[in-house]
Short mmCIF file of C-alpha atoms in Angstrom, two decimals:
data_model
loop_
_atom_site.label_atom_id
_atom_site.label_comp_id
_atom_site.label_asym_id
_atom_site.label_seq_id
_atom_site.Cartn_x
_atom_site.Cartn_y
_atom_site.Cartn_z
CA MET A 259 2.10 131.79 41.38
CA ALA A 260 -0.68 129.29 41.13
CA GLU A 261 0.81 128.04 37.79
CA LEU A 262 4.43 127.78 39.55
CA ALA A 263 3.04 125.87 42.44
CA LYS A 264 1.17 123.25 40.16
CA HIS A 265 4.27 122.52 38.25
CA LYS A 266 5.71 119.42 39.75
CA GLY A 267 9.38 117.77 40.08
CA ASP A 268 12.87 119.04 39.78
CA GLY A 269 12.33 122.03 37.46
CA THR A 270 13.55 125.19 37.97
CA ALA A 271 11.84 128.98 37.53
CA HIS A 272 14.46 129.08 34.62
CA ASP A 273 12.36 125.81 33.33
CA TYR A 274 9.10 127.40 34.13
CA LEU A 275 9.71 130.88 32.28
CA LYS A 276 10.92 128.79 29.09
CA GLU A 277 7.56 126.89 29.41
CA SER A 278 6.15 130.40 29.50
CA GLU A 279 7.95 131.49 26.33
CA ASP A 280 6.87 128.18 24.83
CA HIS A 281 3.22 128.98 25.50
CA ALA A 282 3.26 132.86 24.34
CA ALA A 283 5.14 131.67 21.34
CA ARG A 284 2.44 128.93 20.39
CA ALA A 285 0.00 131.63 21.07
CA ALA A 286 1.64 134.00 18.63
CA GLU A 287 1.68 130.62 16.06
CA GLY A 288 -2.54 130.70 17.08
CA ILE A 289 -2.98 134.16 16.00
CA LEU A 290 -0.81 134.04 12.66
CA SER A 291 -2.93 130.89 11.71
CA TRP A 292 -6.00 132.56 11.61
CA ALA A 293 -5.16 136.32 11.12
CA LYS A 294 -6.07 137.49 7.48
CA PRO A 295 -3.48 138.96 5.57
CA LEU A 296 -3.28 142.72 4.91
CA ASP A 297 -4.31 142.36 1.44
CA ARG A 298 -7.10 140.24 1.80
CA VAL A 299 -8.72 142.86 4.66
CA ALA A 300 -10.35 146.12 3.27
CA ALA A 301 -8.83 148.13 6.12
CA GLY A 302 -5.54 146.34 5.18
CA ARG A 303 -5.70 147.16 1.40
CA ALA A 304 -6.16 150.98 2.61
CA LEU A 305 -3.36 150.65 5.08
CA LEU A 306 -1.00 149.32 2.20
CA LYS A 307 -2.20 151.70 -0.11
CA SER A 308 -1.58 154.54 1.86
CA HIS A 309 1.88 153.75 2.94
CA GLY A 310 3.15 152.79 -0.67
CA LEU A 311 3.07 149.20 0.19
CA ALA A 312 0.68 147.98 -2.26
CA GLN A 313 2.76 147.05 -5.00
CA GLY A 314 4.99 144.27 -2.62
CA VAL A 315 3.98 141.62 -0.95
CA SER A 316 3.35 142.17 2.37
CA GLN A 317 3.87 139.58 5.55
CA GLY A 318 1.82 141.51 7.72
CA VAL A 319 -1.55 140.20 9.03
CA PHE A 320 -4.34 142.05 10.13
CA VAL A 321 -5.49 141.56 13.64
CA PRO A 322 -8.65 142.68 14.73
CA ALA A 323 -9.84 144.51 17.80
CA THR A 324 -10.87 142.64 20.97
CA ARG A 325 -12.25 143.03 24.60
CA ARG A 326 -8.62 142.79 25.83
CA GLN A 327 -7.33 144.90 23.14
CA PRO A 328 -9.39 147.38 21.74
CA GLU A 329 -7.35 148.47 18.98
CA PRO A 330 -7.14 146.74 16.00
CA GLY A 331 -3.47 145.80 14.82
CA VAL A 332 -1.21 144.84 12.12
CA GLY A 333 0.72 141.81 13.36
CA PHE A 334 4.14 140.04 11.84
CA ALA A 335 5.75 137.22 12.55
CA LEU A 336 9.23 136.92 14.56
CA TRP A 337 12.13 134.82 14.07
CA ASP A 338 15.33 133.96 15.82
CA THR A 339 18.95 133.94 14.82
CA ASN A 340 18.66 130.45 13.32
CA GLY A 341 15.53 131.35 10.94
CA ASN A 342 12.94 129.40 13.56
CA ARG A 343 9.43 131.20 14.06
CA ALA A 344 10.01 132.72 17.83
CA GLY A 345 6.46 135.02 18.19
CA MET A 346 4.67 137.80 16.44
CA VAL A 347 4.98 141.49 17.07
CA ILE A 348 1.81 143.63 16.76
CA PHE A 349 1.67 146.80 15.97
CA SER A 350 -1.46 149.01 16.96
CA LEU A 351 -3.58 151.31 14.32
CA THR A 352 -5.20 154.37 15.06
CA GLN A 353 -7.55 156.72 12.49
CA ASP A 354 -5.67 159.13 10.73
CA GLU A 355 -6.73 162.57 10.24
CA HIS A 356 -8.58 161.63 6.88
CA GLY A 357 -10.47 158.34 8.80
CA GLY A 358 -8.04 155.88 7.35
CA GLN A 359 -5.83 153.24 9.36
CA ALA A 360 -2.08 154.50 10.52
CA PHE A 361 0.46 152.83 12.63
CA SER A 362 0.50 154.57 16.05
CA GLY A 363 3.90 153.55 17.05
CA ALA A 364 2.64 151.25 20.16
CA HIS A 365 3.27 147.75 19.83
CA ARG A 366 3.29 144.43 22.28
CA VAL A 367 5.45 141.28 21.64
CA THR A 368 4.57 137.92 22.36
CA GLY A 369 6.93 135.16 22.36
CA ARG A 370 10.17 133.74 22.98
CA GLU A 371 13.30 136.00 24.42
CA ASP A 372 15.35 135.00 21.56
CA ALA A 373 13.09 136.68 18.88
CA ARG A 374 15.19 139.16 17.15
CA PHE A 375 14.09 139.33 13.42
CA ALA A 376 10.71 140.44 11.91
CA GLY A 377 9.31 139.82 8.59
CA ILE A 378 7.98 142.36 6.91
CA GLN A 379 7.78 142.02 3.00
CA GLN A 380 8.30 138.65 0.92
CA SER A 381 11.05 138.34 -1.68
CA ARG A 382 10.38 138.28 -5.50
CA ASN A 383 13.96 139.21 -6.60
CA GLY A 384 16.19 136.84 -4.51
CA GLU A 385 16.97 139.92 -2.32
CA VAL A 386 16.67 140.49 1.52
CA ARG A 387 17.08 144.24 3.02
CA VAL A 388 17.79 144.71 6.36
CA ALA A 389 16.24 147.60 8.96
CA ASP A 390 16.77 148.42 12.23
CA SER A 391 13.12 149.73 13.24
CA LEU A 392 9.39 149.37 11.90
CA PRO A 393 9.69 153.09 10.09
CA ALA A 394 12.82 152.11 8.32
CA GLY A 395 11.37 149.02 7.39
CA LEU A 396 8.24 150.33 5.69
CA GLU A 397 10.24 152.79 4.04
CA LEU A 398 12.68 150.05 2.31
CA ALA A 399 9.37 147.71 1.55
CA ARG A 400 8.01 150.91 -0.23
CA ASP A 401 10.99 152.14 -2.10
CA TYR A 402 11.90 147.99 -3.13
CA PRO A 403 8.59 146.44 -3.45
CA ALA A 404 10.09 143.16 -5.21
CA SER A 405 12.66 143.03 -2.57
CA GLY A 406 12.25 140.93 0.76
CA VAL A 407 12.72 143.05 4.24
CA ILE A 408 13.04 142.10 7.41
CA VAL A 409 13.47 144.35 10.66
CA ARG A 410 16.31 143.77 13.27
CA LEU A 411 14.98 144.13 16.81
CA GLU A 412 17.94 144.51 18.62
CA GLY A 413 21.66 143.97 18.28
CA ASP A 414 23.56 143.90 14.86
CA ASP A 415 23.67 140.13 14.01
CA LEU A 416 21.75 138.25 11.04
CA PRO A 417 19.87 135.64 10.83
CA HIS A 418 21.41 132.40 9.40
CA ASN A 419 19.00 130.74 7.24
CA LEU A 420 17.20 134.05 5.39
CA SER A 421 15.56 131.97 3.09
CA ARG A 422 12.99 130.87 5.57
CA LEU A 423 12.13 134.49 6.64
CA THR A 424 11.39 136.07 3.27
CA GLY A 425 12.04 133.35 0.50
CA ALA A 426 15.29 134.81 -0.57
CA ASP A 427 19.14 134.43 0.57
CA ASN A 428 20.74 137.41 -0.89
CA LEU A 429 21.36 139.66 1.70
CA ILE A 430 21.85 143.22 1.46
CA ASP A 431 22.39 145.36 4.60
CA GLU A 432 21.21 148.91 4.42
CA ALA A 433 23.66 149.78 6.94
CA ALA A 434 26.49 148.65 5.26
CA VAL A 435 25.11 149.95 1.93
CA SER A 436 24.79 153.37 3.50
CA ALA A 437 28.05 153.45 4.79
CA GLN A 438 29.63 152.46 1.48
CA ALA A 439 27.39 155.16 -0.14
CA VAL A 440 29.02 157.65 2.39
CA ARG A 441 32.61 156.15 1.37
CA ALA A 442 31.90 156.64 -2.20
CA SER A 443 30.30 160.20 -1.90
CA THR A 444 33.38 161.45 0.07
CA PRO A 445 36.45 161.96 -2.47
CA GLU A 446 39.79 161.01 -1.19
CA THR A 447 41.99 163.65 -0.70
CA ALA A 448 45.50 162.84 -1.53
CA VAL A 449 47.89 163.93 1.02
CA ILE A 450 50.93 166.04 -0.66
CA PRO A 451 53.47 166.19 1.84
CA VAL A 452 54.85 169.78 2.31
CA LEU A 453 58.42 170.51 1.96
CA GLN A 454 59.35 173.07 4.35
CA ASP A 455 62.39 175.33 4.30
CA LEU A 456 64.18 174.12 7.45
CA GLU A 457 66.39 177.25 7.76
CA ALA A 458 63.44 179.24 7.37
CA VAL A 459 61.53 177.46 9.95
CA ALA A 460 64.17 177.61 12.06
CA LYS A 461 64.40 181.39 11.76
CA ARG A 462 60.56 182.01 12.01
CA GLU A 463 61.05 180.15 15.46
CA ALA A 464 64.11 182.07 16.65
CA GLU A 465 62.62 185.47 15.56
CA LYS A 466 59.43 184.75 17.99
CA LEU A 467 62.11 183.55 20.99
CA ALA A 468 63.98 187.03 20.33
CA ALA A 469 60.67 189.12 20.06
CA LEU A 470 59.35 187.57 23.46
CA LEU A 471 63.15 188.23 24.99
CA ILE A 472 63.20 191.92 23.62
CA GLU A 473 59.43 192.74 24.58
CA ASN A 474 60.51 191.28 28.43
CA MET A 475 63.37 193.32 28.59
CA PRO A 476 62.98 196.92 30.76
CA GLN A 477 63.02 199.73 28.40
CA THR A 478 66.37 201.14 29.39
CA GLU A 479 67.82 197.98 28.59
CA LYS A 480 66.54 197.86 25.21
CA THR A 481 68.64 201.34 24.69
CA ASP A 482 71.61 199.66 26.14
CA PRO A 483 74.14 198.77 23.30
CA ALA A 484 75.08 195.34 25.09
CA THR A 485 71.27 194.34 24.86
CA LEU A 486 72.36 192.47 21.61
CA ASP A 487 75.04 190.64 22.50
CA ARG A 488 72.96 189.56 25.74
CA VAL A 489 70.06 188.31 23.56
CA PHE A 490 72.07 186.51 21.35
CA THR A 491 74.00 184.83 24.14
CA LEU A 492 70.31 183.60 25.35
CA LEU A 493 69.21 182.61 21.81
CA LYS A 494 72.38 180.52 21.42
CA ASP A 495 71.33 178.74 24.82
CA GLU A 496 67.79 178.37 23.60
CA MET A 497 68.41 176.99 20.16
CA GLY A 498 71.31 174.63 21.48
CA GLY A 499 74.10 177.23 20.19
CA GLN A 500 73.08 177.24 16.40
CA ASP A 501 74.64 179.93 15.23
CA THR A 502 72.93 180.29 12.05
CA GLU A 503 69.56 181.03 13.48
CA VAL A 504 71.06 183.58 15.57
CA ALA A 505 72.75 185.22 13.12
CA ALA A 506 69.47 185.60 11.12
CA LEU A 507 68.02 187.66 13.96
CA ALA A 508 70.25 190.77 13.76
CA ALA A 509 67.93 192.48 11.75
CA ILE A 510 65.05 191.85 14.07
CA LEU A 511 66.89 192.84 17.02
CA SER A 512 68.48 196.13 15.50
CA ARG A 513 65.19 197.39 14.77
CA GLU A 514 63.78 196.50 17.67
CA GLN A 515 66.53 198.56 19.31
CA ARG A 516 66.16 201.07 17.27
CA THR A 517 62.28 201.56 17.73
CA ALA A 518 63.24 201.74 21.34
CA GLN A 519 65.73 204.41 20.93
CA GLN A 520 63.88 206.44 18.75
CA ARG A 521 61.01 206.20 21.66
CA LEU A 522 63.49 207.24 23.86
CA ASP A 523 64.75 210.25 21.92
CA ARG A 524 61.11 211.41 21.72
CA ASP A 525 60.78 211.39 25.35
CA ILE A 526 64.04 213.26 25.88
CA ALA A 527 63.16 216.04 23.18
CA SER A 528 59.79 216.26 24.80
CA VAL A 529 60.96 216.63 28.48
CA SER A 530 63.99 218.92 26.84
CA ARG A 531 61.17 221.43 25.10
CA LEU A 532 59.56 221.44 28.43
CA SER A 533 62.35 222.70 30.10
CA GLN A 534 63.20 225.23 27.26
CA ASP A 535 59.68 226.96 27.94
CA LYS A 536 59.91 227.11 31.54
CA GLN A 537 63.27 228.56 31.34
CA ALA A 538 61.78 231.10 28.74
CA GLU A 539 59.03 231.75 31.13
CA ARG A 540 61.61 232.49 34.14
CA GLN A 541 63.68 234.95 31.76
CA LEU A 542 60.33 236.88 31.14
CA GLU A 543 59.78 237.02 34.66
CA GLU A 544 63.04 238.39 35.41
CA ARG A 545 63.34 240.95 32.65
CA GLY A 546 59.87 242.23 34.20
CA THR A 547 61.14 242.76 37.63
CA GLU A 548 63.99 244.39 36.46
CA THR A 549 61.99 247.11 34.46
CA ASP A 550 59.60 247.67 37.37
CA PRO A 551 61.58 249.78 39.59
CA PRO A 552 62.71 252.13 37.02
CA SER A 553 59.12 252.95 36.30
CA ALA A 554 58.60 253.78 40.28
CA ALA A 555 61.11 256.05 40.15
CA ARG A 556 59.58 257.78 37.33
CA MET A 557 56.63 258.05 39.55
CA ASN A 558 57.94 259.32 42.39
CA GLN A 559 60.02 262.31 40.37
CA ALA A 560 56.81 263.13 38.71
CA GLU A 561 54.85 263.09 41.78
CA ARG A 562 57.60 265.41 43.68
CA ASP A 563 57.30 267.65 40.46
CA ILE A 564 53.70 268.60 40.92
CA VAL A 565 54.32 269.07 44.61
CA LYS A 566 56.98 271.61 43.79
CA GLU A 567 54.76 273.21 41.39
CA LYS A 568 51.95 273.80 43.81
CA SER A 569 54.49 275.30 46.13
CA LEU A 570 55.61 277.92 43.34
CA GLU A 571 52.33 279.01 42.74
CA ASP A 572 51.35 279.68 46.41
#
C-alpha cells in the first residue's frame, strides 16, 4: 500500500500491477544474469547426471540458498507467446536418499502473468519438443539430448518465435506425436455390411411376439382350438397385416398349443387315476361290510350250539 500511495498521477491499479510484474521480471533477469549454469556447478553437474541429462545442453541455472529461500533450486527462464523473456521459475531441490540433489516438486514463479513457457534444453539438431509438465520435460530432455525442450505451463498455445527459446524452430509437439502414435497402433477395422435375410428377421420378430401372446394367455385358452385364429389376428394387427410373417408362425403356435394340451391331458389323467383309486377303496369297504353280517350270524349260531350242548349234559 505504501508503494501504491507513492504512485502519483492518473494511473490505475492495473498500471500499478503492471509495474509490479515488470519489477518481478527485472528481478528474474537479475537472477538469471548472475546464476551459474548447472554444468558449471558441482551440485548442478551431479543433478544433471542423476537425471540422465548430462548429454544435453541444459538451460537451467543453479540458484543457491538464501536467508529468504533456505533451499537451493534450479531456475529456468520463462517466455511469453511472442518469444520474449517474461520471468523465471525456480524449482526447489532436496537431498535424495543417497545424499545427492533431487527436485522436490515445489516451485515458485517470478515475472509477468503472460509467462507461458519454460526453456529446459537448448537444441542442437534443429528440433524443439514441447511438454506439459516439468517431469515430462525432463524425460524428453533425457530421451532426446540433441533436441530443444520447452515446458508449456498452461493452455495449449505455442510460442510464435521458437528460435528465441531453444535456438531451433522445427516444432515437434509431443501431444500430437502421442495422438498420432495411438492412431498408428490402432488398426482400422473395415466395416463389412451385413446383408440380413429380411424375411428371416421378420420371422424372428414375429416369433417373439407370438411367444409373448401365447405366454400371457390363460391356460384354458391355450387348449382352445380357436386360439390359433385369434393369435393370427393379433399378429396381423401388430405386423401391419403381413400374411407371410404370420403364416410362418404356424409351427411355433401349433407347438405351443400341443404342449399346453399335453399338460392338460397329464393333469386330467392324474385326476382320473386318483378318482379310480378312491373308487376302488370304496368298493373294498363295501365288500367288507357285506361279508361282516354272515360272520356274526355264524358266531351267534356257535354260541347257541354250545349252550344247547351244556343243557344236554346237565
